[in-house]
Short mmCIF file of C-alpha atoms in Angstrom, two decimals:
data_model
loop_
_atom_site.label_atom_id
_atom_site.label_comp_id
_atom_site.label_asym_id
_atom_site.label_seq_id
_atom_site.Cartn_x
_atom_site.Cartn_y
_atom_site.Cartn_z
CA UNK A 2 -103.74 -25.95 -83.15
CA UNK A 3 -106.07 -23.14 -84.20
CA UNK A 4 -104.87 -21.04 -81.25
CA UNK A 5 -101.29 -21.64 -82.26
CA UNK A 6 -101.91 -20.53 -85.86
CA UNK A 7 -103.79 -17.45 -84.66
CA UNK A 8 -101.00 -16.50 -82.28
CA UNK A 9 -98.33 -16.95 -84.91
CA UNK A 10 -100.27 -15.03 -87.51
CA UNK A 11 -100.92 -12.24 -85.04
CA UNK A 12 -97.22 -11.90 -84.34
CA UNK A 13 -96.57 -11.72 -88.06
CA UNK A 14 -99.12 -8.91 -88.32
CA UNK A 15 -96.96 -6.87 -85.96
CA UNK A 16 -93.64 -7.93 -87.47
CA UNK A 17 -92.47 -9.77 -84.35
CA UNK A 18 -91.47 -13.07 -85.90
CA UNK A 19 -88.88 -11.57 -88.21
CA UNK A 20 -85.82 -12.26 -86.06
CA UNK A 21 -87.04 -15.68 -84.92
CA UNK A 22 -87.91 -16.62 -88.50
CA UNK A 23 -84.51 -15.53 -89.74
CA UNK A 24 -82.76 -17.46 -86.95
CA UNK A 25 -84.73 -20.64 -87.59
CA UNK A 26 -84.14 -20.39 -91.34
CA UNK A 27 -80.45 -19.77 -90.76
CA UNK A 28 -80.23 -22.80 -88.45
CA UNK A 29 -82.03 -24.92 -91.01
CA UNK A 30 -79.66 -23.80 -93.73
CA UNK A 31 -76.62 -24.60 -91.61
CA UNK A 32 -77.99 -28.04 -90.77
CA UNK A 33 -78.14 -29.03 -94.44
CA UNK A 34 -74.79 -29.69 -96.14
CA UNK A 35 -75.92 -28.42 -99.53
CA UNK A 36 -77.87 -25.43 -98.30
CA UNK A 37 -77.53 -22.18 -100.25
CA UNK A 38 -75.18 -19.61 -98.78
CA UNK A 39 -77.49 -16.69 -99.57
CA UNK A 40 -79.41 -15.69 -96.43
CA UNK A 41 -83.17 -15.83 -96.54
CA UNK A 42 -84.75 -12.39 -96.51
CA UNK A 43 -86.88 -11.40 -93.50
CA UNK A 44 -90.66 -11.55 -93.99
CA UNK A 45 -91.18 -7.78 -93.84
CA UNK A 46 -88.92 -6.67 -96.69
CA UNK A 47 -85.59 -7.31 -98.33
CA UNK A 48 -84.42 -7.17 -101.94
CA UNK A 49 -86.47 -10.16 -103.10
CA UNK A 50 -89.64 -8.86 -101.46
CA UNK A 51 -89.34 -5.45 -103.11
CA UNK A 52 -88.57 -7.07 -106.46
CA UNK A 53 -91.89 -8.88 -106.06
CA UNK A 54 -93.52 -5.49 -105.47
CA UNK A 55 -91.97 -4.28 -108.74
CA UNK A 56 -93.27 -7.38 -110.53
CA UNK A 57 -96.66 -6.75 -108.94
CA UNK A 58 -96.56 -3.18 -110.30
CA UNK A 59 -96.09 -4.56 -113.82
CA UNK A 60 -98.82 -7.15 -113.27
CA UNK A 61 -101.30 -4.47 -112.25
CA UNK A 62 -100.55 -2.56 -115.46
CA UNK A 63 -101.38 -5.69 -117.45
CA UNK A 64 -104.48 -6.61 -115.44
CA UNK A 65 -106.32 -3.78 -113.67
CA UNK A 66 -104.69 -1.20 -115.97
CA UNK A 67 -106.36 -2.82 -118.98
CA UNK A 68 -109.60 -3.41 -117.11
CA UNK A 69 -109.89 0.22 -115.99
CA UNK A 70 -109.35 1.36 -119.58
CA UNK A 71 -112.51 -0.31 -120.87
CA UNK A 72 -114.49 2.94 -120.64
CA UNK A 73 -112.49 4.18 -123.66
CA UNK A 74 -113.30 0.99 -125.58
CA UNK A 75 -116.97 1.21 -124.52
CA UNK A 76 -117.40 4.65 -126.09
CA UNK A 77 -115.53 3.66 -129.27
CA UNK A 78 -117.61 0.51 -129.67
CA UNK A 79 -120.83 2.47 -129.07
CA UNK A 80 -120.06 5.12 -131.68
CA UNK A 81 -117.75 3.43 -134.20
CA UNK A 82 -117.19 -0.33 -134.21
CA UNK A 83 -120.52 -1.65 -132.88
CA UNK A 84 -123.07 1.19 -133.25
CA UNK A 85 -126.00 -1.22 -133.71
CA UNK A 86 -125.59 -2.59 -130.16
CA UNK A 87 -126.96 -0.96 -127.00
CA UNK A 88 -124.69 0.40 -124.27
CA UNK A 89 -125.89 -2.37 -121.95
CA UNK A 90 -124.98 -5.09 -124.47
CA UNK A 91 -121.56 -3.58 -125.16
CA UNK A 92 -120.84 -3.24 -121.45
CA UNK A 93 -121.09 -7.03 -121.10
CA UNK A 94 -117.67 -7.28 -122.79
CA UNK A 95 -116.05 -5.14 -120.11
CA UNK A 96 -118.06 -6.81 -117.36
CA UNK A 97 -116.96 -10.29 -118.44
CA UNK A 98 -113.35 -9.12 -118.68
CA UNK A 99 -113.39 -7.44 -115.27
CA UNK A 100 -115.22 -10.39 -113.70
CA UNK A 101 -112.59 -12.83 -114.93
CA UNK A 102 -109.84 -10.53 -113.60
CA UNK A 103 -111.26 -11.17 -110.13
CA UNK A 104 -112.93 -14.59 -110.31
CA UNK A 105 -110.03 -16.50 -111.89
CA UNK A 106 -108.21 -16.06 -108.60
CA UNK A 107 -110.43 -18.80 -107.16
CA UNK A 108 -108.20 -21.20 -109.09
CA UNK A 109 -104.90 -19.35 -109.37
CA UNK A 110 -104.79 -18.30 -105.69
CA UNK A 111 -104.72 -21.89 -104.38
CA UNK A 112 -102.43 -22.94 -107.26
CA UNK A 113 -99.99 -20.30 -106.05
CA UNK A 114 -100.30 -21.69 -102.51
CA UNK A 115 -99.42 -25.13 -103.94
CA UNK A 116 -96.23 -23.90 -105.62
CA UNK A 117 -97.44 -23.40 -109.23
CA UNK A 118 -96.60 -19.70 -109.50
CA UNK A 119 -94.36 -20.14 -112.55
CA UNK A 120 -96.86 -21.85 -114.94
CA UNK A 121 -99.68 -19.59 -113.73
CA UNK A 122 -97.67 -16.48 -114.61
CA UNK A 123 -96.48 -17.75 -117.99
CA UNK A 124 -99.95 -18.81 -119.16
CA UNK A 125 -101.59 -15.65 -117.80
CA UNK A 126 -99.23 -13.23 -119.51
CA UNK A 127 -99.46 -15.12 -122.79
CA UNK A 128 -103.26 -14.88 -122.76
CA UNK A 129 -103.22 -11.14 -122.06
CA UNK A 130 -100.84 -10.39 -124.93
CA UNK A 131 -102.47 -12.85 -127.37
CA UNK A 132 -105.96 -11.60 -126.49
CA UNK A 133 -105.07 -7.95 -127.09
CA UNK A 134 -103.60 -8.77 -130.50
CA UNK A 135 -106.82 -10.62 -131.33
CA UNK A 136 -108.89 -7.60 -130.25
CA UNK A 137 -106.96 -5.53 -132.78
CA UNK A 138 -108.34 -7.60 -135.67
CA UNK A 139 -111.87 -8.02 -134.29
CA UNK A 140 -114.77 -6.64 -136.31
CA UNK A 141 -117.86 -8.34 -134.85
CA UNK A 142 -119.34 -8.34 -131.34
CA UNK A 143 -118.67 -12.04 -130.72
CA UNK A 144 -115.03 -11.59 -131.74
CA UNK A 145 -114.60 -8.71 -129.29
CA UNK A 146 -116.26 -10.76 -126.56
CA UNK A 147 -114.02 -13.79 -127.15
CA UNK A 148 -110.78 -11.81 -127.42
CA UNK A 149 -111.25 -8.96 -124.94
CA UNK A 150 -113.88 -10.38 -122.63
CA UNK A 151 -112.70 -13.98 -122.30
CA UNK A 152 -109.05 -14.28 -123.38
CA UNK A 153 -107.72 -11.03 -121.90
CA UNK A 154 -109.99 -11.42 -118.86
CA UNK A 155 -108.78 -14.96 -118.10
CA UNK A 156 -105.14 -14.00 -118.59
CA UNK A 157 -105.36 -10.90 -116.42
CA UNK A 158 -107.26 -12.87 -113.78
CA UNK A 159 -104.62 -15.60 -113.75
CA UNK A 160 -101.89 -13.13 -112.75
CA UNK A 161 -103.97 -10.80 -110.55
CA UNK A 162 -104.63 -12.71 -107.29
CA UNK A 163 -101.17 -14.38 -107.22
CA UNK A 164 -99.67 -10.87 -107.27
CA UNK A 165 -101.67 -9.98 -104.14
CA UNK A 166 -100.76 -13.31 -102.52
CA UNK A 167 -97.00 -13.31 -103.10
CA UNK A 168 -96.64 -9.71 -101.91
CA UNK A 169 -98.79 -10.44 -98.84
CA UNK A 170 -96.55 -13.39 -97.98
CA UNK A 171 -93.40 -11.23 -98.04
CA UNK A 172 -94.57 -8.41 -95.77
CA UNK A 173 -96.14 -7.98 -92.35
CA UNK A 174 -96.43 -4.42 -91.00
CA UNK A 175 -95.54 -3.00 -94.43
CA UNK A 176 -98.07 -5.17 -96.26
CA UNK A 177 -100.70 -2.46 -96.96
CA UNK A 178 -98.03 -0.06 -98.25
CA UNK A 179 -96.41 -2.75 -100.42
CA UNK A 180 -99.77 -3.71 -101.93
CA UNK A 181 -100.61 -0.05 -102.47
CA UNK A 182 -97.33 0.64 -104.26
CA UNK A 183 -97.71 -2.42 -106.48
CA UNK A 184 -101.29 -1.55 -107.35
CA UNK A 185 -100.28 1.89 -108.62
CA UNK A 186 -99.45 0.00 -111.80
CA UNK A 187 -103.19 -0.04 -112.47
CA UNK A 188 -103.20 3.76 -112.28
CA UNK A 189 -100.26 4.06 -114.66
CA UNK A 190 -101.86 1.67 -117.14
CA UNK A 191 -105.18 3.45 -116.73
CA UNK A 192 -103.52 6.75 -117.67
CA UNK A 193 -101.37 5.57 -120.57
CA UNK A 194 -103.74 3.18 -122.33
CA UNK A 195 -106.80 5.47 -122.77
CA UNK A 196 -104.61 8.32 -124.04
CA UNK A 197 -102.79 6.01 -126.46
CA UNK A 198 -106.08 4.60 -127.68
CA UNK A 199 -107.64 8.02 -128.20
CA UNK A 200 -104.57 9.46 -129.94
CA UNK A 201 -104.06 6.55 -132.35
CA UNK A 202 -107.56 5.20 -133.09
CA UNK A 203 -108.93 8.30 -134.92
CA UNK A 204 -105.83 8.54 -137.16
CA UNK A 205 -105.10 6.63 -140.36
CA UNK A 206 -103.49 3.93 -138.19
CA UNK A 207 -106.98 3.20 -136.90
CA UNK A 208 -108.44 0.97 -134.20
CA UNK A 209 -106.23 -2.01 -135.08
CA UNK A 210 -102.91 -0.29 -134.49
CA UNK A 211 -104.21 1.53 -131.44
CA UNK A 212 -104.90 -1.82 -129.77
CA UNK A 213 -101.73 -3.44 -131.12
CA UNK A 214 -99.67 -0.61 -129.62
CA UNK A 215 -101.17 -1.42 -126.23
CA UNK A 216 -100.50 -5.13 -126.82
CA UNK A 217 -96.81 -4.45 -127.52
CA UNK A 218 -96.56 -2.62 -124.19
CA UNK A 219 -98.23 -5.59 -122.50
CA UNK A 220 -95.62 -7.85 -124.09
CA UNK A 221 -92.68 -5.63 -123.11
CA UNK A 222 -93.88 -5.44 -119.49
CA UNK A 223 -94.40 -9.19 -119.22
CA UNK A 224 -90.70 -9.92 -119.89
CA UNK A 225 -89.22 -8.37 -116.69
CA UNK A 226 -92.22 -9.62 -114.71
CA UNK A 227 -91.58 -13.23 -115.69
CA UNK A 228 -87.84 -12.76 -115.19
CA UNK A 229 -88.45 -11.76 -111.56
CA UNK A 230 -91.17 -14.26 -110.67
CA UNK A 231 -90.00 -17.31 -112.61
CA UNK A 232 -86.38 -17.38 -111.46
CA UNK A 233 -87.27 -20.08 -108.94
CA UNK A 234 -90.11 -22.57 -108.59
CA UNK A 235 -93.00 -21.38 -106.46
CA UNK A 236 -92.98 -22.08 -102.72
CA UNK A 237 -95.48 -24.71 -101.63
CA UNK A 238 -97.58 -24.06 -98.53
CA UNK A 239 -97.01 -26.53 -95.65
CA UNK A 240 -100.44 -28.05 -96.17
CA UNK A 241 -102.32 -28.51 -99.45
CA UNK A 242 -105.53 -26.50 -99.45
CA UNK A 243 -108.78 -26.93 -101.31
CA UNK A 244 -109.34 -24.60 -104.26
CA UNK A 245 -112.43 -23.33 -102.47
CA UNK A 246 -113.48 -24.08 -98.92
CA UNK A 247 -117.26 -23.45 -98.62
CA UNK A 248 -116.94 -23.58 -94.83
CA UNK A 249 -115.14 -20.22 -94.94
CA UNK A 250 -118.27 -18.54 -96.28
CA UNK A 251 -120.17 -19.82 -93.23
CA UNK A 252 -117.78 -18.01 -90.90
CA UNK A 253 -119.67 -14.85 -89.82
CA UNK A 254 -116.68 -12.56 -90.28
CA UNK A 255 -115.41 -13.86 -93.61
CA UNK A 256 -118.93 -14.47 -94.95
CA UNK A 257 -120.12 -10.91 -94.33
CA UNK A 258 -116.83 -9.55 -95.69
CA UNK A 259 -117.37 -11.47 -98.93
CA UNK A 260 -120.97 -10.20 -99.20
CA UNK A 261 -119.76 -6.63 -98.65
CA UNK A 262 -117.29 -7.02 -101.52
CA UNK A 263 -120.14 -8.21 -103.76
CA UNK A 264 -122.09 -4.98 -103.17
CA UNK A 265 -118.99 -2.80 -103.36
CA UNK A 266 -118.01 -4.11 -106.76
CA UNK A 267 -121.59 -4.07 -107.96
CA UNK A 268 -121.13 -0.29 -107.89
CA UNK A 269 -117.38 -0.04 -108.59
CA UNK A 270 -117.29 -0.35 -112.38
CA UNK A 271 -120.40 1.70 -113.15
CA UNK A 272 -118.56 5.06 -113.15
CA UNK A 273 -115.48 3.58 -114.85
CA UNK A 274 -117.58 2.29 -117.74
CA UNK A 275 -119.85 5.31 -118.11
CA UNK A 276 -117.67 8.34 -117.29
CA UNK A 277 -116.87 9.04 -120.94
CA UNK A 278 -120.44 8.51 -122.16
CA UNK A 279 -121.93 10.62 -119.35
CA UNK A 280 -119.48 13.48 -119.99
CA UNK A 281 -120.07 13.52 -123.76
CA UNK A 282 -123.86 13.01 -123.68
CA UNK A 283 -125.08 14.60 -120.43
CA UNK A 284 -122.47 17.27 -119.64
CA UNK A 285 -121.79 18.06 -123.29
CA UNK A 286 -117.98 17.92 -123.29
CA UNK A 287 -115.99 17.21 -126.42
CA UNK A 288 -115.28 13.58 -127.23
CA UNK A 289 -111.56 14.08 -126.67
CA UNK A 290 -112.12 15.61 -123.26
CA UNK A 291 -114.50 12.81 -122.29
CA UNK A 292 -111.76 10.26 -122.99
CA UNK A 293 -109.23 12.25 -120.97
CA UNK A 294 -111.57 12.14 -117.97
CA UNK A 295 -110.92 8.42 -117.74
CA UNK A 296 -107.17 9.07 -117.61
CA UNK A 297 -107.73 11.75 -114.94
CA UNK A 298 -109.73 9.28 -112.86
CA UNK A 299 -107.01 6.67 -113.09
CA UNK A 300 -104.32 9.26 -112.26
CA UNK A 301 -106.24 10.23 -109.13
CA UNK A 302 -106.51 6.56 -108.14
CA UNK A 303 -102.70 6.51 -107.81
CA UNK A 304 -103.02 8.55 -104.61
CA UNK A 305 -105.93 6.46 -103.36
CA UNK A 306 -103.75 3.36 -103.60
CA UNK A 307 -100.93 4.82 -101.51
CA UNK A 308 -101.77 7.83 -99.31
CA UNK A 309 -104.23 6.11 -96.92
CA UNK A 310 -101.53 3.58 -96.01
CA UNK A 311 -98.70 6.13 -95.74
CA UNK A 312 -100.63 8.65 -93.63
CA UNK A 313 -102.52 6.18 -91.50
CA UNK A 314 -100.03 3.76 -89.97
CA UNK A 315 -102.29 3.37 -86.94
CA UNK A 316 -105.37 2.71 -89.06
CA UNK A 317 -106.02 -0.86 -90.16
CA UNK A 318 -106.96 -1.72 -93.79
CA UNK A 319 -110.48 -2.83 -92.76
CA UNK A 320 -111.05 0.57 -91.11
CA UNK A 321 -109.79 2.31 -94.25
CA UNK A 322 -112.08 0.19 -96.42
CA UNK A 323 -115.16 0.88 -94.30
CA UNK A 324 -114.56 4.63 -94.13
CA UNK A 325 -114.06 5.02 -97.86
CA UNK A 326 -117.00 2.79 -98.73
CA UNK A 327 -119.08 5.18 -96.63
CA UNK A 328 -117.54 8.12 -98.49
CA UNK A 329 -118.43 6.31 -101.71
CA UNK A 330 -122.14 6.55 -100.88
CA UNK A 331 -121.89 10.36 -100.83
CA UNK A 332 -119.73 10.53 -103.95
CA UNK A 333 -121.98 8.26 -106.02
CA UNK A 334 -125.20 10.06 -105.09
CA UNK A 335 -123.53 13.42 -105.73
CA UNK A 336 -122.83 12.27 -109.29
CA UNK A 337 -126.50 12.97 -110.04
CA UNK A 338 -125.91 16.70 -109.49
CA UNK A 339 -122.92 16.97 -111.87
CA UNK A 340 -123.94 18.97 -114.96
CA UNK A 341 -120.92 21.17 -115.74
CA UNK A 342 -117.42 20.49 -117.05
CA UNK A 343 -115.81 21.90 -113.89
CA UNK A 344 -118.07 19.79 -111.70
CA UNK A 345 -117.27 16.74 -113.79
CA UNK A 346 -113.54 17.23 -113.32
CA UNK A 347 -113.89 17.58 -109.54
CA UNK A 348 -116.15 14.55 -109.32
CA UNK A 349 -113.86 12.40 -111.46
CA UNK A 350 -110.87 13.26 -109.26
CA UNK A 351 -112.84 12.35 -106.13
CA UNK A 352 -114.09 9.09 -107.61
CA UNK A 353 -110.64 8.22 -108.93
CA UNK A 354 -109.10 8.57 -105.47
CA UNK A 355 -111.88 6.45 -103.96
CA UNK A 356 -111.55 3.75 -106.62
CA UNK A 357 -107.86 3.40 -105.78
CA UNK A 358 -108.69 2.70 -102.15
CA UNK A 359 -111.50 0.27 -102.94
CA UNK A 360 -109.35 -2.02 -105.07
CA UNK A 361 -106.40 -2.27 -102.65
CA UNK A 362 -107.98 -2.20 -99.18
CA UNK A 363 -109.88 -5.52 -99.60
CA UNK A 364 -106.67 -7.42 -100.36
CA UNK A 365 -104.81 -5.78 -97.48
CA UNK A 366 -107.76 -6.51 -95.17
CA UNK A 367 -107.84 -10.20 -96.08
CA UNK A 368 -104.44 -10.67 -94.42
CA UNK A 369 -105.93 -9.96 -90.98
CA UNK A 370 -106.15 -13.06 -88.71
CA UNK A 371 -109.94 -12.70 -88.38
CA UNK A 372 -110.25 -13.26 -92.15
CA UNK A 373 -107.23 -15.51 -92.87
CA UNK A 374 -106.45 -17.81 -89.89
CA UNK A 375 -102.92 -18.50 -91.14
CA UNK A 376 -100.56 -17.14 -93.80
CA UNK A 377 -100.64 -20.28 -95.93
CA UNK A 378 -104.33 -19.73 -96.79
CA UNK A 379 -104.04 -16.11 -97.90
CA UNK A 380 -104.03 -17.04 -101.61
CA UNK A 381 -107.15 -19.18 -101.25
CA UNK A 382 -108.97 -16.64 -99.06
CA UNK A 383 -108.14 -13.85 -101.50
CA UNK A 384 -109.51 -15.95 -104.34
CA UNK A 385 -112.73 -16.75 -102.46
CA UNK A 386 -113.36 -13.16 -101.40
CA UNK A 387 -112.77 -11.90 -104.93
CA UNK A 388 -115.10 -14.62 -106.23
CA UNK A 389 -118.08 -12.87 -104.67
CA UNK A 390 -116.72 -9.51 -105.81
CA UNK A 391 -116.57 -10.88 -109.34
CA UNK A 392 -120.30 -11.60 -109.36
CA UNK A 393 -120.90 -7.93 -108.59
CA UNK A 394 -118.46 -6.87 -111.30
CA UNK A 395 -120.22 -9.08 -113.84
CA UNK A 396 -123.73 -7.72 -113.39
CA UNK A 397 -123.12 -4.16 -112.15
CA UNK A 398 -122.37 -2.33 -115.40
CA UNK A 399 -125.00 -4.17 -117.50
CA UNK A 400 -127.66 -3.38 -114.88
CA UNK A 401 -126.58 0.26 -115.01
CA UNK A 402 -126.75 0.14 -118.80
CA UNK A 403 -130.30 -1.18 -118.65
CA UNK A 404 -131.23 1.61 -116.22
CA UNK A 405 -129.70 4.27 -118.47
CA UNK A 406 -131.42 5.94 -121.42
CA UNK A 407 -128.59 7.51 -123.41
CA UNK A 408 -130.98 8.90 -126.02
CA UNK A 409 -132.85 10.88 -123.34
CA UNK A 410 -129.63 11.70 -121.45
CA UNK A 411 -131.09 9.97 -118.40
CA UNK A 412 -128.51 8.42 -116.05
CA UNK A 413 -130.24 9.05 -112.71
CA UNK A 414 -131.53 5.51 -112.13
CA UNK A 415 -128.07 4.02 -112.71
CA UNK A 416 -126.43 6.60 -110.43
CA UNK A 417 -128.94 6.00 -107.64
CA UNK A 418 -128.50 2.24 -108.02
CA UNK A 419 -124.71 2.61 -107.60
CA UNK A 420 -125.12 4.69 -104.43
CA UNK A 421 -127.66 2.31 -102.91
CA UNK A 422 -125.57 -0.83 -103.36
CA UNK A 423 -122.51 0.95 -101.97
CA UNK A 424 -124.58 1.63 -98.84
CA UNK A 425 -125.30 -2.11 -98.64
CA UNK A 426 -121.53 -2.74 -98.76
CA UNK A 427 -120.99 -0.53 -95.71
CA UNK A 428 -123.63 -2.47 -93.77
CA UNK A 429 -121.87 -5.74 -94.68
CA UNK A 430 -118.53 -4.45 -93.39
CA UNK A 431 -119.80 -3.80 -89.87
CA UNK A 432 -119.26 -7.39 -88.67
CA UNK A 433 -115.65 -7.79 -89.93
CA UNK A 434 -114.83 -4.26 -88.74
CA UNK A 435 -116.01 -5.01 -85.19
CA UNK A 436 -114.31 -8.42 -85.17
CA UNK A 437 -110.97 -6.97 -86.29
CA UNK A 438 -111.21 -4.18 -83.69
CA UNK A 439 -111.93 -6.66 -80.88
CA UNK A 440 -109.06 -8.92 -81.99
CA UNK A 441 -106.64 -5.99 -82.07
CA UNK A 442 -107.79 -4.75 -78.64
CA UNK A 443 -107.44 -8.23 -77.19
CA UNK A 444 -103.92 -8.49 -78.56
CA UNK A 445 -102.96 -5.11 -77.12
CA UNK A 446 -104.38 -6.11 -73.74
CA UNK A 447 -102.22 -9.24 -73.88
CA UNK A 448 -99.08 -7.20 -74.54
CA UNK A 449 -98.92 -8.00 -78.27
CA UNK A 450 -98.47 -4.47 -79.54
#
């Protein structure tokens, strides 16, 4: 049975079951008297599949777009709203939020597999919008933590992994490109939200209306998203799966992949949280310019989410992930040498591109048969892999905050820490990289390409 699943999944990876799938679905429809007349779209595209990509684009604005904006909030909290708290303490708000964006998928991924896409999406979008409105009236640290850290984080996490899962289930050979296009929503949100926040917060409208303006955009975006995804009940996987299968972590390939994601995301949010503070304190840029650096980084990530998959059709997602994790080691250690405005701009563009790759390649990689034995477990496997990533997200920025002395303009320890743990991520990716390569070579030798 395992061989059968592997063979079928492998064919899907190369787009070879499309015609057979369409034929079988058509035969099934004709055999049922009340079957719908509308033909079922092929698994590698079609109108419905690309509508899901559009919905995924909106979801990424409302999840990763908000999460990647926290650097703007971090600097405002440090200087205006919560000046009595340390940078490390304040960064816990963003860390909790970002952690929940990834870890909540442990529950919502399998729920999507079981056919509960509609309630997951409705509850998730409500929590994002409600949480942002609550942030706008927050005045104390615990209020910010509850509203932005917990409520927004849980809501964004509820809709994040299902977006990866439903897009993955609609595409085969185009899966990396589809995921990359959808995830550009995070770049768009990461450009718009920091600029909006910086333009509105210092005016007479103040912090409250700056956040409420973002919340209204979240609300407006959620309407077409729900219209697309909630038109029909979710599709239930053939077999009910456990929310988390601990046996998967004991698989050498999946286990080392999950560990690699832990180290990768231990480093991932450190620059995103501290770009603005580093630019203003260490480099000496203006506060306005420091905020715009975050938008520049997110704009650059747009190309990191798409170009590697457009230009490298012969390169697998796991190869892309490993290469750019290795590049991340160089980029993070080079951050130590950045002391000028021009150098800061160049570095932010490079990091932004890399960050775009690092958030999309793991999801695209998880669809490979060596990591997900069959398509009906992709949601669960995505949730489990992001669970370990979430632990890294949770503790990475606070550790960096503890290693940083803003008063003395000393960021070196945090920068070196980020580079070192990224190196550990590359080591962890060696096993899944080799396994995927051997699987692909074996399939080619058997005439599967």
